Amino acid sequence: MLRWCVVILSALPVCLQPLCSGQPARAQKAALPAASASVDVAALRRELLVLINEQRARVGAPPVALDDLANRVAEAHALDMAQYNYISHWNRDGWPPYLRYGQRGGTDYVAENVSMLSGLSPRATFAEVKAAALRLHQMMHDETPPNDGHRRTILNPEHTHVGLGVAVVGREFRMAQEFLSRYVHFDPLPTKARPTERLTVAGQLLNPDEVSFYGASVYHEPLPQSMTLDQLRQPRAYALPEKSRLLKPRLADGSQYLDGTAGEIEVGDRGRFKFELTFPKHAPGVYTTVIFVRRGTAGNPFPGAGFSVWVE
């Protein structure tokens, strides 16, 4: 008998206050079941993308496009979850979605959905696997408030791209969806740094006629630790760390914000920006920077880019 299991494991919202106010070792591997059912991943991605964009169109959200890097990140996570029979936003190294994407060079803001099916026939045809994937996605789309985290991620109008990963191992099917918000192009950035380094972050808004630069938040968390399968099997949503530092556009007229500062980010013509990141010697860890943009000059800010730097 098939056991459908869709766990509400989508990202918690990111909030920004108004401006005026070395990788750890993996856990010991167990014997893995062999992958069984044959899956045409490219064909399945196309089917899912059509369904996603039909659903987005019905609520007036623009379509999303497939992204190669996000596809690879989603595929790797789906395979790991299927091989080790768990479902989580973290992998066995303890890496959340933004770190898995960021450490492979991704610089977009990412929001992840994951879902699973146990009990798939080892002799399942591609048509049966496709039906399972479409059914899992439809179940996420059909959620109702307040437990509608997957649905809100699928239909978020600020998302521009998506990565889709599926995996079948034995009787286990897993699917990962990495929805991206891409509004910024960065000059080349490292994914690793050492404490006391100063990193210059520079970039350009992709469409400065539609969105404007608002600010940035830098989130710090300890270096991740490997997780046991029991830990990974405990369903929980993920969010960026509570500890963060707000960076504001520099005020050019000599005025100050309410906190007494004049801002840290140089913002120029056509959405060009530059600022410096510093990493205290006593605080190694993961530093994740989220760039916030807004429609025009008066819209609500939303995450438009993000990157993570591993510091030790």
Short mmCIF file of C-alpha atoms in Angstrom, two decimals:
data_model
loop_
_atom_site.label_atom_id
_atom_site.label_comp_id
_atom_site.label_asym_id
_atom_site.label_seq_id
_atom_site.Cartn_x
_atom_site.Cartn_y
_atom_site.Cartn_z
CA MET A 1 0.00 0.00 0.00
CA LEU A 2 1.27 3.44 -0.86
CA ARG A 3 1.85 5.84 2.02
CA TRP A 4 1.57 9.46 0.96
CA CYS A 5 3.56 11.75 3.21
CA VAL A 6 3.77 15.48 2.55
CA VAL A 7 5.34 17.32 5.45
CA ILE A 8 5.00 21.11 5.79
CA LEU A 9 8.66 21.92 5.45
CA SER A 10 8.81 25.23 3.65
CA ALA A 11 10.78 28.33 4.55
CA LEU A 12 9.61 30.73 7.21
CA PRO A 13 9.24 34.31 5.94
CA VAL A 14 12.17 36.70 6.17
CA CYS A 15 11.40 40.06 7.77
CA LEU A 16 13.41 43.27 7.47
CA GLN A 17 12.92 46.13 9.90
CA PRO A 18 12.31 49.56 8.33
CA LEU A 19 15.52 51.45 7.58
CA CYS A 20 14.49 54.43 9.64
CA SER A 21 14.13 52.99 12.87
CA GLY A 22 36.41 23.29 5.33
CA GLN A 23 33.24 21.32 5.48
CA PRO A 24 32.41 18.89 8.34
CA ALA A 25 32.73 15.15 7.88
CA ARG A 26 29.65 13.21 6.88
CA ALA A 27 27.92 10.85 9.26
CA GLN A 28 28.95 7.22 8.82
CA LYS A 29 27.23 5.78 5.77
CA ALA A 30 24.93 2.80 5.97
CA ALA A 31 24.41 0.30 3.16
CA LEU A 32 22.27 1.92 0.49
CA PRO A 33 19.48 0.36 -1.55
CA ALA A 34 20.03 0.55 -5.25
CA ALA A 35 18.08 3.03 -7.32
CA SER A 36 15.31 1.15 -9.06
CA ALA A 37 12.59 2.79 -11.15
CA SER A 38 13.88 4.54 -14.25
CA VAL A 39 13.13 8.27 -14.20
CA ASP A 40 13.46 10.66 -17.13
CA VAL A 41 14.25 13.62 -14.90
CA ALA A 42 14.36 16.18 -17.71
CA ALA A 43 10.91 15.16 -18.95
CA LEU A 44 9.51 15.19 -15.43
CA ARG A 45 10.93 18.66 -14.81
CA ARG A 46 9.19 19.94 -17.92
CA GLU A 47 5.86 18.49 -16.77
CA LEU A 48 6.23 20.00 -13.31
CA LEU A 49 7.26 23.38 -14.70
CA VAL A 50 4.16 23.53 -16.92
CA LEU A 51 1.95 22.73 -13.92
CA ILE A 52 3.71 25.26 -11.67
CA ASN A 53 3.36 28.05 -14.21
CA GLU A 54 -0.30 27.23 -14.88
CA GLN A 55 -0.96 27.52 -11.15
CA ARG A 56 0.99 30.77 -10.89
CA ALA A 57 -0.85 32.25 -13.87
CA ARG A 58 -4.20 31.60 -12.20
CA VAL A 59 -3.24 33.91 -9.32
CA GLY A 60 -1.57 36.52 -11.52
CA ALA A 61 2.03 35.54 -10.67
CA PRO A 62 4.61 35.63 -13.47
CA PRO A 63 6.09 32.33 -14.73
CA VAL A 64 9.33 30.90 -13.36
CA ALA A 65 12.12 29.42 -15.49
CA LEU A 66 14.21 26.34 -14.79
CA ASP A 67 17.69 27.03 -13.41
CA ASP A 68 20.53 24.55 -13.99
CA LEU A 69 22.36 25.11 -10.70
CA ALA A 70 19.16 24.95 -8.65
CA ASN A 71 18.23 21.75 -10.54
CA ARG A 72 21.52 20.16 -9.47
CA VAL A 73 21.13 21.30 -5.86
CA ALA A 74 17.57 19.96 -5.73
CA GLU A 75 18.55 16.68 -7.40
CA ALA A 76 21.41 16.06 -4.96
CA HIS A 77 19.17 16.69 -1.97
CA ALA A 78 16.34 14.51 -3.31
CA LEU A 79 18.78 11.65 -3.90
CA ASP A 80 20.31 11.92 -0.43
CA MET A 81 16.85 11.93 1.19
CA ALA A 82 15.76 8.89 -0.84
CA GLN A 83 18.95 6.92 -0.22
CA TYR A 84 18.87 7.45 3.53
CA ASN A 85 15.07 7.44 3.92
CA TYR A 86 14.50 10.84 5.52
CA ILE A 87 12.81 14.12 4.65
CA SER A 88 14.28 17.40 5.83
CA HIS A 89 15.43 20.84 4.75
CA TRP A 90 18.85 19.91 6.16
CA ASN A 91 21.19 17.33 4.66
CA ARG A 92 23.33 14.91 6.67
CA ASP A 93 26.06 17.54 6.99
CA GLY A 94 23.55 19.86 8.66
CA TRP A 95 23.39 22.26 5.70
CA PRO A 96 20.09 24.18 5.14
CA PRO A 97 18.93 25.09 1.61
CA TYR A 98 20.60 28.52 1.40
CA LEU A 99 23.95 26.99 2.36
CA ARG A 100 23.64 24.05 -0.04
CA TYR A 101 22.82 26.49 -2.85
CA GLY A 102 25.23 29.24 -1.79
CA GLN A 103 28.27 27.00 -1.36
CA ARG A 104 27.86 25.90 -4.97
CA GLY A 105 28.05 29.52 -6.10
CA GLY A 106 24.36 30.45 -6.03
CA THR A 107 23.63 34.12 -5.34
CA ASP A 108 19.82 34.17 -5.52
CA TYR A 109 17.42 34.10 -2.61
CA VAL A 110 16.18 30.50 -2.26
CA ALA A 111 13.02 29.01 -0.74
CA GLU A 112 12.67 25.22 -0.63
CA ASN A 113 9.81 22.73 -0.68
CA VAL A 114 10.43 19.03 -0.02
CA SER A 115 7.98 16.13 -0.18
CA MET A 116 8.04 12.34 -0.15
CA LEU A 117 6.23 9.14 -1.03
CA SER A 118 6.97 5.80 0.63
CA GLY A 119 5.81 2.51 -0.86
CA LEU A 120 6.47 3.11 -4.55
CA SER A 121 6.74 -0.16 -6.47
CA PRO A 122 10.35 -1.07 -7.35
CA ARG A 123 9.00 -1.84 -10.83
CA ALA A 124 7.19 1.47 -11.19
CA THR A 125 7.01 2.81 -14.73
CA PHE A 126 7.94 6.35 -15.62
CA ALA A 127 4.24 7.12 -16.00
CA GLU A 128 3.66 5.98 -12.40
CA VAL A 129 6.61 8.02 -11.11
CA LYS A 130 5.36 11.07 -13.00
CA ALA A 131 1.88 10.61 -11.56
CA ALA A 132 3.37 10.43 -8.05
CA ALA A 133 5.40 13.62 -8.57
CA LEU A 134 2.46 15.56 -9.98
CA ARG A 135 0.22 14.31 -7.17
CA LEU A 136 2.74 15.36 -4.50
CA HIS A 137 3.04 18.79 -6.06
CA GLN A 138 -0.74 19.16 -6.31
CA MET A 139 -1.10 18.27 -2.63
CA MET A 140 1.33 21.05 -1.74
CA HIS A 141 -0.49 23.51 -3.99
CA ASP A 142 -3.88 22.61 -2.47
CA GLU A 143 -2.90 23.43 1.12
CA THR A 144 -5.12 25.81 3.05
CA PRO A 145 -4.18 28.47 5.63
CA PRO A 146 -2.64 28.51 8.10
CA ASN A 147 -0.79 25.35 7.03
CA ASP A 148 -0.07 26.50 3.49
CA GLY A 149 3.68 27.05 3.47
CA HIS A 150 4.29 24.97 0.35
CA ARG A 151 1.49 26.71 -1.55
CA ARG A 152 2.78 30.18 -0.69
CA THR A 153 6.24 29.19 -1.89
CA ILE A 154 4.89 27.86 -5.19
CA LEU A 155 2.78 30.96 -5.87
CA ASN A 156 5.10 33.67 -4.52
CA PRO A 157 5.02 36.38 -7.23
CA GLU A 158 8.58 37.50 -6.43
CA HIS A 159 10.09 34.16 -7.49
CA THR A 160 11.72 34.13 -10.92
CA HIS A 161 13.33 30.68 -11.29
CA VAL A 162 13.06 27.17 -9.89
CA GLY A 163 15.18 24.04 -9.57
CA LEU A 164 13.43 20.67 -9.46
CA GLY A 165 14.94 17.43 -8.20
CA VAL A 166 13.42 13.96 -7.93
CA ALA A 167 14.88 10.62 -6.88
CA VAL A 168 13.63 7.04 -6.56
CA VAL A 169 15.61 4.60 -4.42
CA GLY A 170 13.98 1.27 -3.70
CA ARG A 171 10.43 2.08 -2.62
CA GLU A 172 11.27 5.66 -1.60
CA PHE A 173 10.46 8.70 -3.75
CA ARG A 174 11.66 12.20 -2.85
CA MET A 175 11.16 15.58 -4.48
CA ALA A 176 12.90 18.89 -3.77
CA GLN A 177 11.92 22.26 -5.23
CA GLU A 178 14.29 25.25 -4.99
CA PHE A 179 12.40 28.46 -5.82
CA LEU A 180 14.69 31.41 -6.54
CA SER A 181 14.32 35.19 -6.47
CA ARG A 182 16.85 36.68 -8.91
CA TYR A 183 17.01 40.47 -9.03
CA VAL A 184 20.75 41.12 -8.64
CA HIS A 185 23.95 40.37 -10.53
CA PHE A 186 27.04 40.27 -8.28
CA ASP A 187 30.66 40.77 -9.15
CA PRO A 188 32.54 37.50 -8.44
CA LEU A 189 32.23 36.44 -4.79
CA PRO A 190 34.10 33.80 -2.79
CA THR A 191 32.17 31.07 -0.98
CA LYS A 192 34.80 30.80 1.77
CA ALA A 193 36.81 33.32 3.78
CA ARG A 194 38.98 33.53 6.86
CA PRO A 195 38.23 35.49 10.04
CA THR A 196 39.43 39.10 9.96
CA GLU A 197 39.11 39.23 6.15
CA ARG A 198 37.29 42.15 4.54
CA LEU A 199 35.14 41.18 1.58
CA THR A 200 34.02 43.79 -0.93
CA VAL A 201 30.52 43.03 -2.20
CA ALA A 202 29.53 44.80 -5.40
CA GLY A 203 26.64 44.27 -7.76
CA GLN A 204 23.97 45.67 -10.01
CA LEU A 205 20.20 45.38 -10.03
CA LEU A 206 19.14 43.36 -13.06
CA ASN A 207 16.18 45.62 -13.83
CA PRO A 208 16.57 48.99 -12.11
CA ASP A 209 13.56 50.35 -14.01
CA GLU A 210 11.28 48.00 -12.05
CA VAL A 211 12.95 47.53 -8.68
CA SER A 212 15.11 49.68 -6.44
CA PHE A 213 17.77 48.79 -3.89
CA TYR A 214 16.50 48.83 -0.30
CA GLY A 215 19.12 47.36 2.03
CA ALA A 216 20.86 44.20 3.20
CA SER A 217 20.88 41.96 6.26
CA VAL A 218 23.85 39.81 7.27
CA TYR A 219 22.94 36.69 9.26
CA HIS A 220 25.50 34.80 11.34
CA GLU A 221 25.29 31.21 12.62
CA PRO A 222 27.83 28.66 13.90
CA LEU A 223 29.41 26.24 11.44
CA PRO A 224 26.97 23.38 10.84
CA GLN A 225 27.37 19.97 12.45
CA SER A 226 26.55 16.57 11.00
CA MET A 227 23.03 15.37 11.82
CA THR A 228 21.79 11.89 12.64
CA LEU A 229 18.99 10.29 10.66
CA ASP A 230 16.77 10.50 13.74
CA GLN A 231 17.33 14.27 13.82
CA LEU A 232 16.63 14.58 10.10
CA ARG A 233 13.39 12.66 10.43
CA GLN A 234 11.94 15.22 12.83
CA PRO A 235 9.82 17.55 10.65
CA ARG A 236 10.54 21.24 11.10
CA ALA A 237 10.54 24.38 9.01
CA TYR A 238 13.72 26.37 8.49
CA ALA A 239 14.51 30.04 8.71
CA LEU A 240 17.53 32.29 8.55
CA PRO A 241 19.28 32.78 11.91
CA GLU A 242 17.88 35.25 14.42
CA LYS A 243 21.25 36.97 14.81
CA SER A 244 21.68 39.54 12.03
CA ARG A 245 23.11 42.96 11.19
CA LEU A 246 21.23 45.49 9.07
CA LEU A 247 23.18 47.42 6.43
CA LYS A 248 21.61 50.58 5.02
CA PRO A 249 22.22 52.75 1.95
CA ARG A 250 24.66 55.57 2.67
CA LEU A 251 23.02 58.97 3.08
CA ALA A 252 24.74 61.51 0.88
CA ASP A 253 23.28 64.71 2.33
CA GLY A 254 24.97 64.45 5.73
CA SER A 255 21.83 63.28 7.51
CA GLN A 256 21.63 60.21 9.71
CA TYR A 257 19.29 57.34 10.39
CA LEU A 258 17.57 57.09 13.77
CA ASP A 259 20.36 54.83 15.03
CA GLY A 260 22.88 57.64 14.49
CA THR A 261 24.59 56.09 11.46
CA ALA A 262 24.84 57.43 7.91
CA GLY A 263 24.60 54.01 6.24
CA GLU A 264 27.15 51.47 4.99
CA ILE A 265 26.17 50.73 1.36
CA GLU A 266 27.15 52.92 -1.58
CA VAL A 267 24.26 52.98 -4.05
CA GLY A 268 24.88 54.54 -7.46
CA ASP A 269 23.11 55.02 -10.75
CA ARG A 270 21.08 52.21 -12.30
CA GLY A 271 21.10 50.16 -9.13
CA ARG A 272 24.84 49.73 -8.79
CA PHE A 273 25.88 49.10 -5.16
CA LYS A 274 28.96 48.27 -3.07
CA PHE A 275 29.69 47.54 0.59
CA GLU A 276 32.16 45.69 2.77
CA LEU A 277 31.64 42.59 4.89
CA THR A 278 33.88 41.90 7.85
CA PHE A 279 34.22 38.64 9.79
CA PRO A 280 35.26 38.96 13.44
CA LYS A 281 38.17 36.75 14.47
CA HIS A 282 36.23 35.39 17.45
CA ALA A 283 33.14 34.46 15.40
CA PRO A 284 33.73 31.82 12.72
CA GLY A 285 30.63 30.39 11.11
CA VAL A 286 28.33 30.90 8.15
CA TYR A 287 27.56 34.49 7.14
CA THR A 288 24.51 34.73 4.87
CA THR A 289 23.74 38.07 3.24
CA VAL A 290 20.27 38.82 1.88
CA ILE A 291 19.77 41.79 -0.44
CA PHE A 292 16.34 43.41 -0.19
CA VAL A 293 14.73 45.24 -3.10
CA ARG A 294 11.31 46.77 -3.69
CA ARG A 295 9.04 47.65 -6.58
CA GLY A 296 9.60 51.27 -7.51
CA THR A 297 10.61 53.43 -4.57
CA ALA A 298 7.67 52.87 -2.24
CA GLY A 299 6.83 49.17 -2.44
CA ASN A 300 7.32 46.68 0.38
CA PRO A 301 10.86 45.27 0.51
CA PHE A 302 11.38 41.61 -0.37
CA PRO A 303 14.44 39.34 -0.71
CA GLY A 304 15.99 39.73 -4.15
CA ALA A 305 19.32 37.93 -3.74
CA GLY A 306 21.38 36.04 -1.21
CA PHE A 307 24.77 34.40 -0.74
CA SER A 308 26.55 32.50 2.02
CA VAL A 309 30.21 32.66 3.02
CA TRP A 310 31.81 29.87 5.07
CA VAL A 311 34.24 31.52 7.50
CA GLU A 312 36.84 29.59 9.56
#
